Coordinates of C-alpha atoms and ligand atoms in Angstrom, one line a residue:
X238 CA 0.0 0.0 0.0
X239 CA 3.0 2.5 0.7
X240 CA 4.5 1.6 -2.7
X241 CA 0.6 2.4 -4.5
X242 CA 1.7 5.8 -3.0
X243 CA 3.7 6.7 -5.8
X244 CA 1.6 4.7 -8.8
X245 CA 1.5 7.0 -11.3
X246 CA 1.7 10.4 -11.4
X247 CA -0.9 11.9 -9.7
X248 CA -0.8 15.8 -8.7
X249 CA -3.9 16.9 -6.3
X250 CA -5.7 17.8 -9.6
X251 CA -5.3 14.1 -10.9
X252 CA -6.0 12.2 -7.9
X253 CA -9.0 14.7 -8.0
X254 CA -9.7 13.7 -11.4
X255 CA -9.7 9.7 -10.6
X256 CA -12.5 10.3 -7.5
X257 CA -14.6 12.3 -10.1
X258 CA -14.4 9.6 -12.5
X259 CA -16.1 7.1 -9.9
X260 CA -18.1 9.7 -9.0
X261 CA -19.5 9.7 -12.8
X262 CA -19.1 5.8 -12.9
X263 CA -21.5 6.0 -9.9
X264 CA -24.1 8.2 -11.9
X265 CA -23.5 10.9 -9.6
X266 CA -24.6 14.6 -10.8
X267 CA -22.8 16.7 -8.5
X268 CA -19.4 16.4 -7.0
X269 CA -18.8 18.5 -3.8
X270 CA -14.7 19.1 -2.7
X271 CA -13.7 20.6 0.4
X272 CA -10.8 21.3 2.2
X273 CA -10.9 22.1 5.9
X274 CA -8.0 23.0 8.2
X275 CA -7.9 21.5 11.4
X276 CA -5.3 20.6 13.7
X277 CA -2.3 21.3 12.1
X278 CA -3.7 18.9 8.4
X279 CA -5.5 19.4 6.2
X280 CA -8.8 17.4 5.8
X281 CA -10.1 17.0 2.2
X282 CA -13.6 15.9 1.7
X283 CA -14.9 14.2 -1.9
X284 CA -18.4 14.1 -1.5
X285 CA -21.1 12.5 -4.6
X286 CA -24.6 12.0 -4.5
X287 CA -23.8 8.7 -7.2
X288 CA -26.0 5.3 -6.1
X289 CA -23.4 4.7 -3.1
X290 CA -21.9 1.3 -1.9
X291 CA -23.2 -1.5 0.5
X292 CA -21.3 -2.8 2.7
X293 CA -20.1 -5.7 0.4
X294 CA -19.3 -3.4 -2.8
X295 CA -17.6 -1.0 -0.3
X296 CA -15.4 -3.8 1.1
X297 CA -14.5 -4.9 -2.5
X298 CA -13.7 -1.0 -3.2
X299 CA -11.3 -0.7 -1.5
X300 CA -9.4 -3.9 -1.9
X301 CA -5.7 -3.2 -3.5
X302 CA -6.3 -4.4 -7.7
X303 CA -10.2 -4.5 -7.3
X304 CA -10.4 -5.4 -11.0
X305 CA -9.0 -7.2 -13.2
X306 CA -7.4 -4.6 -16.0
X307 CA -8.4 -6.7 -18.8
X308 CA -11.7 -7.4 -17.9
X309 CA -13.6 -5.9 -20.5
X310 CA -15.9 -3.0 -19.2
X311 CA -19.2 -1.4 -19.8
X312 CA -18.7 0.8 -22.8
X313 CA -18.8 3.8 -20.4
X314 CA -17.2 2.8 -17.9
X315 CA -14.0 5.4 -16.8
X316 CA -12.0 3.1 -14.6
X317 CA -9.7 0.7 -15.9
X318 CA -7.2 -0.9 -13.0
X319 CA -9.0 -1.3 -10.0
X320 CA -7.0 1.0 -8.2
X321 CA -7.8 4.6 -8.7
X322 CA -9.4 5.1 -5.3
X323 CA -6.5 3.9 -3.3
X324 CA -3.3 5.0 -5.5
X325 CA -4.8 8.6 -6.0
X326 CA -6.0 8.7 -2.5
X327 CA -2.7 7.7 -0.8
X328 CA -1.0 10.0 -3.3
X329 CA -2.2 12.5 -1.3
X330 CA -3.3 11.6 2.0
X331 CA -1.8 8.8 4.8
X332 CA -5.5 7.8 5.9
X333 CA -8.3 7.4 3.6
X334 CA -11.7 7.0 4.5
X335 CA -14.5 6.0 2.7
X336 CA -18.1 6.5 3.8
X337 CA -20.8 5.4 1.8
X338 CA -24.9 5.3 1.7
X339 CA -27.8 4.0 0.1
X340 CA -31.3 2.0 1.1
X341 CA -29.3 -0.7 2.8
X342 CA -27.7 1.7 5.2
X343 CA -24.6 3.1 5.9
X344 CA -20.9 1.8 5.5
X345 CA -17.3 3.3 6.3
X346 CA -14.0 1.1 5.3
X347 CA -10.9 2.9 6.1
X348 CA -7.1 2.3 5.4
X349 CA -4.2 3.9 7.2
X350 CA -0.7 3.7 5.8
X351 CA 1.2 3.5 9.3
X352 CA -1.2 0.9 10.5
X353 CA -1.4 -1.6 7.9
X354 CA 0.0 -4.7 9.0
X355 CA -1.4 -7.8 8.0
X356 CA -3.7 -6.4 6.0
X357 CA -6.1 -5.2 8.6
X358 CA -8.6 -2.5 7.4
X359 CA -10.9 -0.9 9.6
X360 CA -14.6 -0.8 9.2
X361 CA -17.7 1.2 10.5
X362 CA -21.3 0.7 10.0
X363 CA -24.3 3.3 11.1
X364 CA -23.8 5.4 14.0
X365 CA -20.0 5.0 13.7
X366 CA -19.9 5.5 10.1
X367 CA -22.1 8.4 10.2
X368 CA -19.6 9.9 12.6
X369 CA -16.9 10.6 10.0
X370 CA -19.4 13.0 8.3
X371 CA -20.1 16.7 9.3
X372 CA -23.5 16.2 9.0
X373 CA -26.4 13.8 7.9
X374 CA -25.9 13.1 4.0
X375 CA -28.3 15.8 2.2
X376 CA -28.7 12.8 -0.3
X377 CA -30.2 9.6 0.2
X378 CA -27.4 7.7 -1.3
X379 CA -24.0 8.7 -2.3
X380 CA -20.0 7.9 -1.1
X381 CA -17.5 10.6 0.3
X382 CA -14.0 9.9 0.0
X383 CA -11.9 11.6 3.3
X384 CA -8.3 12.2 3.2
X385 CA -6.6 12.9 5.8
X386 CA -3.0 13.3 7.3
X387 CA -2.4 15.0 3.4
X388 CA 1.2 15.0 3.8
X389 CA 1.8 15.4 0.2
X390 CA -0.9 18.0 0.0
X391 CA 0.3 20.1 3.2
X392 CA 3.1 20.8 5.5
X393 CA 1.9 19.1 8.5
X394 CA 3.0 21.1 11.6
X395 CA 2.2 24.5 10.1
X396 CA -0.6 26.7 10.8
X397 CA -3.9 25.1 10.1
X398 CA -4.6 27.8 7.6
X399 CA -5.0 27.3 4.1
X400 CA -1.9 28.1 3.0
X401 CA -0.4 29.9 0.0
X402 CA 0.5 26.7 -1.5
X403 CA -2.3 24.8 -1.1
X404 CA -4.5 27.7 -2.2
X405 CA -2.1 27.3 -5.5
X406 CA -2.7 24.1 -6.0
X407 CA -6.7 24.0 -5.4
X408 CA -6.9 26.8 -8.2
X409 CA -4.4 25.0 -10.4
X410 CA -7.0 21.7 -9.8
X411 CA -9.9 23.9 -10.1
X412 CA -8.8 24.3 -13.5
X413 CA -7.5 21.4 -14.3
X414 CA -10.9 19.6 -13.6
X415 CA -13.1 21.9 -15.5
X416 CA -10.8 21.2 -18.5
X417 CA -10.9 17.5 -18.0
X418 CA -14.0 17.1 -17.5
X419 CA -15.8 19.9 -19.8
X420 CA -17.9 17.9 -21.8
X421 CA -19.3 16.1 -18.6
X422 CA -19.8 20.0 -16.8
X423 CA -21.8 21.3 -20.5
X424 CA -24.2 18.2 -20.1
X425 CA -22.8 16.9 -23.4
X426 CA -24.7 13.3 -23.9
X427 CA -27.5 14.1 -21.7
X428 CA -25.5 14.5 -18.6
X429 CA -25.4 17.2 -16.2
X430 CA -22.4 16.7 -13.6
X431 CA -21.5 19.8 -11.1
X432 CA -18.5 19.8 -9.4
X433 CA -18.0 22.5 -6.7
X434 CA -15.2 22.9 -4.9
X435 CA -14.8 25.2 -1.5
X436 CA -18.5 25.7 -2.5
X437 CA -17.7 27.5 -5.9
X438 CA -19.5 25.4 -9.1
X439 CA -16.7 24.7 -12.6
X440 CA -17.3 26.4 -15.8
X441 CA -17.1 24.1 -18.6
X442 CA -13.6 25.1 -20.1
X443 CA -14.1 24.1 -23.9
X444 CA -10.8 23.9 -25.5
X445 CA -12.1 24.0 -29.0
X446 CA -14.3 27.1 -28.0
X447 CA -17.1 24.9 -30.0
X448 CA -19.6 28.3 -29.5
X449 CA -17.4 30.9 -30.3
X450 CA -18.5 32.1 -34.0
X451 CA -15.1 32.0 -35.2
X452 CA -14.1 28.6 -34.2
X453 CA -14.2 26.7 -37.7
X454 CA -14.6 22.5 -37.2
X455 CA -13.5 20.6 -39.8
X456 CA -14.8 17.1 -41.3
X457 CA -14.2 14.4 -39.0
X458 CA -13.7 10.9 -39.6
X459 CA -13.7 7.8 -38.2
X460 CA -10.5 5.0 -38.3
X461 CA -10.9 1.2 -37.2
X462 CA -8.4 0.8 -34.8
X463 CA -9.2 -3.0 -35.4
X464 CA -12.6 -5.1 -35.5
X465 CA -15.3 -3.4 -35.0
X466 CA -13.4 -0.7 -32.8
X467 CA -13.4 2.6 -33.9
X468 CA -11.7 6.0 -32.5
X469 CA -13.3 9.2 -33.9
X470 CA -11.1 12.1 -34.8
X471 CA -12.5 15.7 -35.6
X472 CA -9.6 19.0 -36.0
X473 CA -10.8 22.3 -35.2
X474 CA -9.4 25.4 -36.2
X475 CA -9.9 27.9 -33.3
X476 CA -10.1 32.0 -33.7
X477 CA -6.8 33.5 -34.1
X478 CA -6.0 35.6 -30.5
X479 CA -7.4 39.2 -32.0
X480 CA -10.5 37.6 -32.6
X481 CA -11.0 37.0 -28.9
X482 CA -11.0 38.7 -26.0
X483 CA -8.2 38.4 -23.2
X484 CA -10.3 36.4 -21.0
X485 CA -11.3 34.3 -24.2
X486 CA -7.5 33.8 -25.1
X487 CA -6.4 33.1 -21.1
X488 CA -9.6 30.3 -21.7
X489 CA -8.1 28.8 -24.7
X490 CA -4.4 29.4 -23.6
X491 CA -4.6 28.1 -20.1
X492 CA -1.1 29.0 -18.1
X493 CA 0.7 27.3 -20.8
X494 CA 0.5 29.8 -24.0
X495 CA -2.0 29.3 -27.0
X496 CA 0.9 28.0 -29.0
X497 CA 2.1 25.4 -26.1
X498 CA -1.6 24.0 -26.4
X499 CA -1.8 23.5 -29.8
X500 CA -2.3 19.4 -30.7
X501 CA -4.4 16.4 -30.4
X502 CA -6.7 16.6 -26.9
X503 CA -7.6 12.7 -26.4
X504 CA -10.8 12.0 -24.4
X505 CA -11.8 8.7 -23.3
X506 CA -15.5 8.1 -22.8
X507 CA -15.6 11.9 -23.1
X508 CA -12.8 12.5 -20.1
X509 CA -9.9 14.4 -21.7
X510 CA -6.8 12.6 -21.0
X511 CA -3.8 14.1 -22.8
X512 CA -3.8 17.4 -24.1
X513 CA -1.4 19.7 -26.1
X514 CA 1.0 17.2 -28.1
X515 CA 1.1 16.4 -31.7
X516 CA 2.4 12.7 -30.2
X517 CA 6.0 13.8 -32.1
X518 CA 3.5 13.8 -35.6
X519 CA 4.1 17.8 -36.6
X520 CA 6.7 20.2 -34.6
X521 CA 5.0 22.8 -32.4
X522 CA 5.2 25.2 -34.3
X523 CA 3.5 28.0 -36.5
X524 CA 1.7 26.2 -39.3
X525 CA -0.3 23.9 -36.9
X526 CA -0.7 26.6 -34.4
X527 CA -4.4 27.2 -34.0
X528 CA -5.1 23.7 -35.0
X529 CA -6.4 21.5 -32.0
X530 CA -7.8 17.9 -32.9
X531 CA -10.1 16.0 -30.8
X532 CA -9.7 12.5 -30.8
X533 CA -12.5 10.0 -29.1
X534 CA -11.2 6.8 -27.5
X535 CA -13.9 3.7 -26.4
X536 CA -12.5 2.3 -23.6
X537 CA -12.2 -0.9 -24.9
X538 CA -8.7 0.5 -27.1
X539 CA -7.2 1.0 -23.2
X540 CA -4.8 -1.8 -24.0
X541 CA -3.6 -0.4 -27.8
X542 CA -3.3 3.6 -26.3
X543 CA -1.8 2.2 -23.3
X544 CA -3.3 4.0 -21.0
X545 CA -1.4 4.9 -17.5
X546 CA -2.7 4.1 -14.1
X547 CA -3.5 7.5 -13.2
X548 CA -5.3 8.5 -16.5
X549 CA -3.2 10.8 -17.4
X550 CA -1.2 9.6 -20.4
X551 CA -1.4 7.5 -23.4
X552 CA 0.7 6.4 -26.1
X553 CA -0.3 6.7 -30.0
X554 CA -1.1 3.3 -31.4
X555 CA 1.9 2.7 -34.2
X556 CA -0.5 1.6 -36.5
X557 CA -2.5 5.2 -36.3
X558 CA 0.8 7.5 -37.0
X559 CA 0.3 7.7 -40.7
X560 CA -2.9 8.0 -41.0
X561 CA -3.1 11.1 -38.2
X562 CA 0.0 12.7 -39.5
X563 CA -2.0 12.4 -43.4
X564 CA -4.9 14.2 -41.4
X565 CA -2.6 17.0 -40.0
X566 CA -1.0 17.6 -42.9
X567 CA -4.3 18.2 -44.8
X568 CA -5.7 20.5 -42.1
X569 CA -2.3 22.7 -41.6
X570 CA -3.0 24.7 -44.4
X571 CA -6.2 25.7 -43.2
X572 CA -4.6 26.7 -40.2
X573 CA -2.4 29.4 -41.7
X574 CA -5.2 30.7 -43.8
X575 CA -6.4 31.9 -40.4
X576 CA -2.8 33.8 -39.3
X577 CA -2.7 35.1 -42.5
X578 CA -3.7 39.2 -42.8
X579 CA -6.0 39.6 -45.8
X580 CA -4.6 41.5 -48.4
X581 CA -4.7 45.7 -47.6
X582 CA -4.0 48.2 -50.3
X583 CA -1.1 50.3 -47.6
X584 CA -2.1 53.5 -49.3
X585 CA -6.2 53.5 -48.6
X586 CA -5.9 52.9 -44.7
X587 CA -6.1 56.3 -43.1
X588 CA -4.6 55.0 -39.9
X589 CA -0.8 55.0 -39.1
X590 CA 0.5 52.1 -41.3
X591 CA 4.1 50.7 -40.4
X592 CA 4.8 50.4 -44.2
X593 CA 4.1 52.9 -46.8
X594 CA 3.9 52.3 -50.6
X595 CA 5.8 54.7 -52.4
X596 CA 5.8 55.4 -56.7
X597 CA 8.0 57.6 -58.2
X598 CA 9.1 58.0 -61.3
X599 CA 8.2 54.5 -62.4
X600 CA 10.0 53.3 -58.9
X601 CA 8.2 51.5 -56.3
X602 CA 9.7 51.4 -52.9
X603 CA 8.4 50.3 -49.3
X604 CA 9.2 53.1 -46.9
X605 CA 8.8 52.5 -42.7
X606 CA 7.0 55.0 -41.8
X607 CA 8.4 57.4 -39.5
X608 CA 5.2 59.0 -38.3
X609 CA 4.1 56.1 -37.0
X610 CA 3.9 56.5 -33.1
X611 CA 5.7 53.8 -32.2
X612 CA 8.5 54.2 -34.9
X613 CA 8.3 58.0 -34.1
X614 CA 9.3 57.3 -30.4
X615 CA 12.0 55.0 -31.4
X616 CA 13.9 57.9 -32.8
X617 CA 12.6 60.5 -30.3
X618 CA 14.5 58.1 -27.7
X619 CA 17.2 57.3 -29.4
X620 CA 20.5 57.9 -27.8
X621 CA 22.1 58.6 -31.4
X622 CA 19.0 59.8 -34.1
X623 CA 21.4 59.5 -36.8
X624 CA 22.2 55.6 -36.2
X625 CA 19.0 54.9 -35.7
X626 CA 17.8 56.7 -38.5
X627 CA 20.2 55.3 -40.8
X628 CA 19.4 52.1 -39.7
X629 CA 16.0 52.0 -40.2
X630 CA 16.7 52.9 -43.3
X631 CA 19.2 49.8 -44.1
X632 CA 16.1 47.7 -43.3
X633 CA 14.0 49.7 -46.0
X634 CA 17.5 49.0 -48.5
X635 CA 17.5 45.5 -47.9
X636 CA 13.9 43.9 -47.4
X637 CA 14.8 40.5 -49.2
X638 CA 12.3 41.2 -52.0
X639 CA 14.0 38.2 -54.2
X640 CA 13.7 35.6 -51.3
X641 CA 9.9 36.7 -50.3
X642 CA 8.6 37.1 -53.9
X643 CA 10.1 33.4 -54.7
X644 CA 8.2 32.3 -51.1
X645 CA 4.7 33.3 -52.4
X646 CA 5.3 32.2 -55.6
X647 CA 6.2 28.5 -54.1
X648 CA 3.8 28.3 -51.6
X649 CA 2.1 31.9 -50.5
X650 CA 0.3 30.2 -47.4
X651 CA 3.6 29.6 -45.8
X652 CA 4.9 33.3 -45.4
X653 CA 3.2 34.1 -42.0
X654 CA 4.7 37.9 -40.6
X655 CA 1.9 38.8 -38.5
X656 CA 2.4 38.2 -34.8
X657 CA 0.8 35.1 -33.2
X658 CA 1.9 35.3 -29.5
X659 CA -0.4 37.5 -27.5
X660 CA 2.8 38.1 -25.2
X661 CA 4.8 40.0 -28.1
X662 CA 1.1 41.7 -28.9
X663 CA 0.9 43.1 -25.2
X664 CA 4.2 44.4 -25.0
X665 CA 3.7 46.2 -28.1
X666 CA 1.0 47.9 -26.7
X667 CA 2.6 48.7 -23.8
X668 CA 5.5 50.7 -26.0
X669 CA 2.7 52.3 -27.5
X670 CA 1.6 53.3 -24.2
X671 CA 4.8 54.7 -23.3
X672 CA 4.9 56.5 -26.8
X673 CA 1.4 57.8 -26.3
X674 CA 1.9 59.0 -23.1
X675 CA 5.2 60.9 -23.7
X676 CA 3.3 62.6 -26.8
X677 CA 0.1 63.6 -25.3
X678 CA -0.4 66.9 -23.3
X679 CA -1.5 66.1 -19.9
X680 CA -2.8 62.9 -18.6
X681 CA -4.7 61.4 -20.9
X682 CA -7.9 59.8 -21.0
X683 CA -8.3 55.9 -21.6
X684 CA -10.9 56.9 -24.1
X685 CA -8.0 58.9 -25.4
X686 CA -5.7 56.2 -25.6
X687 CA -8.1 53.7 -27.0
X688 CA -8.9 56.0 -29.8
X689 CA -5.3 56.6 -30.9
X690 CA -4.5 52.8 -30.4
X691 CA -7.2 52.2 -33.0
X692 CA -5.7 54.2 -35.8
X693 CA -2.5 52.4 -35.5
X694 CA -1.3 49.0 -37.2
X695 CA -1.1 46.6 -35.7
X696 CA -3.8 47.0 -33.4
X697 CA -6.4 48.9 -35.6
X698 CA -6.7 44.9 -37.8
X699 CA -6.6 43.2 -34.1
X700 CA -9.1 45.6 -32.3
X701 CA -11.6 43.4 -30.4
X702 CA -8.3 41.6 -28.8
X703 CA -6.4 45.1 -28.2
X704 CA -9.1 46.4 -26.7
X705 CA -9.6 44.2 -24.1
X706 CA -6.0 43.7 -23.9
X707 CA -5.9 47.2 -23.1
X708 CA -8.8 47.8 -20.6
X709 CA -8.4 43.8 -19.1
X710 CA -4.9 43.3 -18.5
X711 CA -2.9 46.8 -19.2
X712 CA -5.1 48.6 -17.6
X713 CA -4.5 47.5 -13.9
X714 CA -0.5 49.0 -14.2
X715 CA -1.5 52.7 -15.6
X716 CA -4.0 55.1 -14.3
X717 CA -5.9 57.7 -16.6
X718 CA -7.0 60.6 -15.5
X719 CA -11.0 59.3 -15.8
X720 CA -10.1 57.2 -13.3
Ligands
LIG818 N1 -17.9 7.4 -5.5 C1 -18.2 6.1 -5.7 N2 -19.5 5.7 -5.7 C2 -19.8 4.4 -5.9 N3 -18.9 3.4 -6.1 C3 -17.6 3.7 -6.1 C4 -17.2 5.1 -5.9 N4 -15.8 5.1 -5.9 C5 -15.4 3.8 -6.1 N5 -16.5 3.0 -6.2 C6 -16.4 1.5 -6.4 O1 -15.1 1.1 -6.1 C7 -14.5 0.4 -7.2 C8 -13.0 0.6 -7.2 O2 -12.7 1.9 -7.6 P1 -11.3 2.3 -8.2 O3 -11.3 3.7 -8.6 O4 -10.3 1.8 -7.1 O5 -11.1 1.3 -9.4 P2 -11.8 1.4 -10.8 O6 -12.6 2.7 -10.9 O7 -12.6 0.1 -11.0 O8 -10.6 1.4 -11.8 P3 -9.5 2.6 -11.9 O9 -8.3 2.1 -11.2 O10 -9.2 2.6 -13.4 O11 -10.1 3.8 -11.4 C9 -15.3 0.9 -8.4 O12 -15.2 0.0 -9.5 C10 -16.7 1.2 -7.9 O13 -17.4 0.0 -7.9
LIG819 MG1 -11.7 4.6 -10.6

């Protein structure tokens, strides 16, 4: 039982994830997590109103390997290895405690890693079981799972406060869990799950942003893994960043960085299990960067995706590779269709361009243009105008006309300039900022600000995204004078 501790690789968000999945397995539709200081531990409560154990199921529960892994299982059936319970449990916690409910009464089975010789697990029926919970159950049947002496969750000895840390890692499993289990939490299939945790119900977090009106899905197909066993795979394209707003990008981009997040997402019987890797199929990289690809797993294909102990990994079946990487490939150019600027005519936008088209005399010549407030501030800050100045015009001698004109002509969808990560976005709006500020009389407005960002490039083609950028994110480290 103290080697189980380390089975897989659970993180709080993980182990989480393996309760939930009983929880579902047990028809549950709400999921209730709490953590409670007391004494110096933490006490962490997993509480579902599923169809709850007797006394014999509970017993078999929480037995060690209480299935066989190749058993094969209801077709929607989450668990897999007959340990979940236990190894993300333990993961955790030194004591676990399970208390469970239905018409037949009321069970508790409980297992302490310091106080497992011989196998001896303690059990509790009514009154005694009953006493492990707070309260009466609200629900006529249903199981909580209690961990305590969380020695991998919390420093035992400090103050019985939720601490910084573990405040980090509820949020990080807050929304971890409303990622991996998003289609559950929308009521996809016909079934509504809640999960609350401290009290506070998960958002669906829709990685493919299915409802957003930009979000483009492509035609999905379906590939026999082997008789009669299919997986079902189905790309999406989502918005590029200035389509969305900053909260709408944090949504799609997670901590990681849209880019970072790019890839296949693998669900099994609708649970995500891996997401954010092309399995090795396609480099992360820019041409399959708003690309994400769902891919549907039955459970029965555990075996071929090799699916780990604590859910969270799985290996592409050999015999899939080509046929994905085909699929990629097909869908990549779609993908950069979406980077891609469409065409502008430099000389019909009334805003500040950062090129300018210049004809004379029969000579056409790109010019940067030097009233452009951010380009203007480059040269009112420079510590020597005349290097500057002569080097912005080298970069006007020597755009590699040759090499970009033979690049269109080869393949035009592959010349991507405009910027795809928000973070170099934001910090050009932040030099804009600086450059606004340092040319405006006064303190300006934000209405002031917003207007003038709108008439530059690149913002004035990215608008809905600058804009929230601007009052979202940027906002919180300026102050304007209307506020
Ligand atoms: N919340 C719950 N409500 C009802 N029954 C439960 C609950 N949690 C666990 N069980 C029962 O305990 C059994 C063992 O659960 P456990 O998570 O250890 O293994 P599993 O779900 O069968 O497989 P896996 O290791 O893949 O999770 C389950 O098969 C189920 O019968
Ligand atoms: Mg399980």
């Amino acid at each position: 039982m103290t080697t189980a501790r380390s089975f897989g690789n659970y993180d709080l968000a993980a182990a989480l994830a393996d309760l939930v999945d009983n929880s579902i397995q047990a028809n549950a539709r709400n999921v209730w997590v709490k953590f409670d200081p007391v004494d110096n531990d933490v006490i962490v409560r997993i509480c579902d109103d599923g169809r709850g154990m007797s006394k014999n199921v509970l017993i078999d529960a929480m037995k060690p390997a209480s299935r066989n892994p190749k058993e094969r299982r209801d077709s929607l059936d989450l668990g897999r290895f007959g340990w979940g319970l236990k190894s993300a449990s333990l993961s955790q916690a030194r004591v676990l405690t399970v208390v469970s409910w239905n018409d037949a009464g009321i069970n508790a089975a409980r297992w302490d890693i310091d106080n497992i010789d011989d196998w001896y697990m303690d059990m509790f029926h009514d009154a005694d079981a009953l006493d492990f919970l707070e309260s009466e159950p609200l629900t006529s049947t249903g199981t909580e799972v209690i961990w305590t002496y969380c020695d991998r969750l919390y420093d035992i000895g400090l103050d019985a406060t939720l601490d910084e840390r573990l405040n980090e890692k509820i949020s990080h499993a807050r929304s971890q869990l409303s990622l991996i289990f998003h289609r559950y939490l929308s009521g996809e299939g016909g079934r509504q799950l809640s999960i609350h945790i401290q009290g506070i119900s998960l958002a669906p977090s829709d990685p493919f942003m299915i409802a957003h009106p930009a979000t483009q899905s492509l035609d999905g197909e379906r590939i026999q893994i082997k008789e009669g066993e299919y997986i079902q795979v189905k790309p999406y394209v989502i918005p590029h960043f200035s389509k969305l707003t900053v909260h709408e990008q944090m949504a799609l981009g997670g901590e990681e960085g849209l880019v970072r997040n790019q890839g296949f997402y693998v669900y099994r019987n609708m649970r995500l299990i891996i997401h954010g890797t092309w399995f090795r199929l396609v480099p992360h990289g820019e041409l399959s960067q708003l690309t994400r690809v769902r891919i549907d797993l039955p459970n029965s294909l555990d075996d071929e995706w090799k699916i780990t102990l604590d859910k969270s990994d799985a290996q592409l079946p050999v015999t899939l590779r080509k046929r994905l990487r085909e699929i990629v490939k097909n869908f990549s150019k779609r993908s950069v269709g979406v980077h891609r600027r469409k065409g502008v005519d430099l000389n019909t936008i009334d805003k500040s361009p950062v090129w300018k088209r210049n004809a004379h005399n029969g000579r056409i010549r790109y010019l940067i243009n030097r009233d452009h407030p951010i380009i203007r501030e480059i040269l009112a800050d420079a510590g020597n105008p005349f290097v500057v100045s002569e080097a912005i015009r080298l970069l006007e001698a020597c755009v590699p006309i040759d090499v970009i004109q033979n690049d269109l002509v080869a393949n035009s969808e592959t010349v991507v300039q405009a910027i795809t990560d928000p973070g170099e976005f934001d910090s050009l709006i932040h030099a804009c900022m600086l450059a606004y500020l340092r040319q405006a009389d006064g303190k300006p407005t934000l209405s002031q600000f917003l207007a003038f960002a709108k008439q530059i490039e690149p913002f004035s083609e990215q608008w809905r995204y600058a804009e929230s950028t601007i009052t979202d994110k940027i906002l919180k480290d300026w102050s304007f004078n209307d506020e």
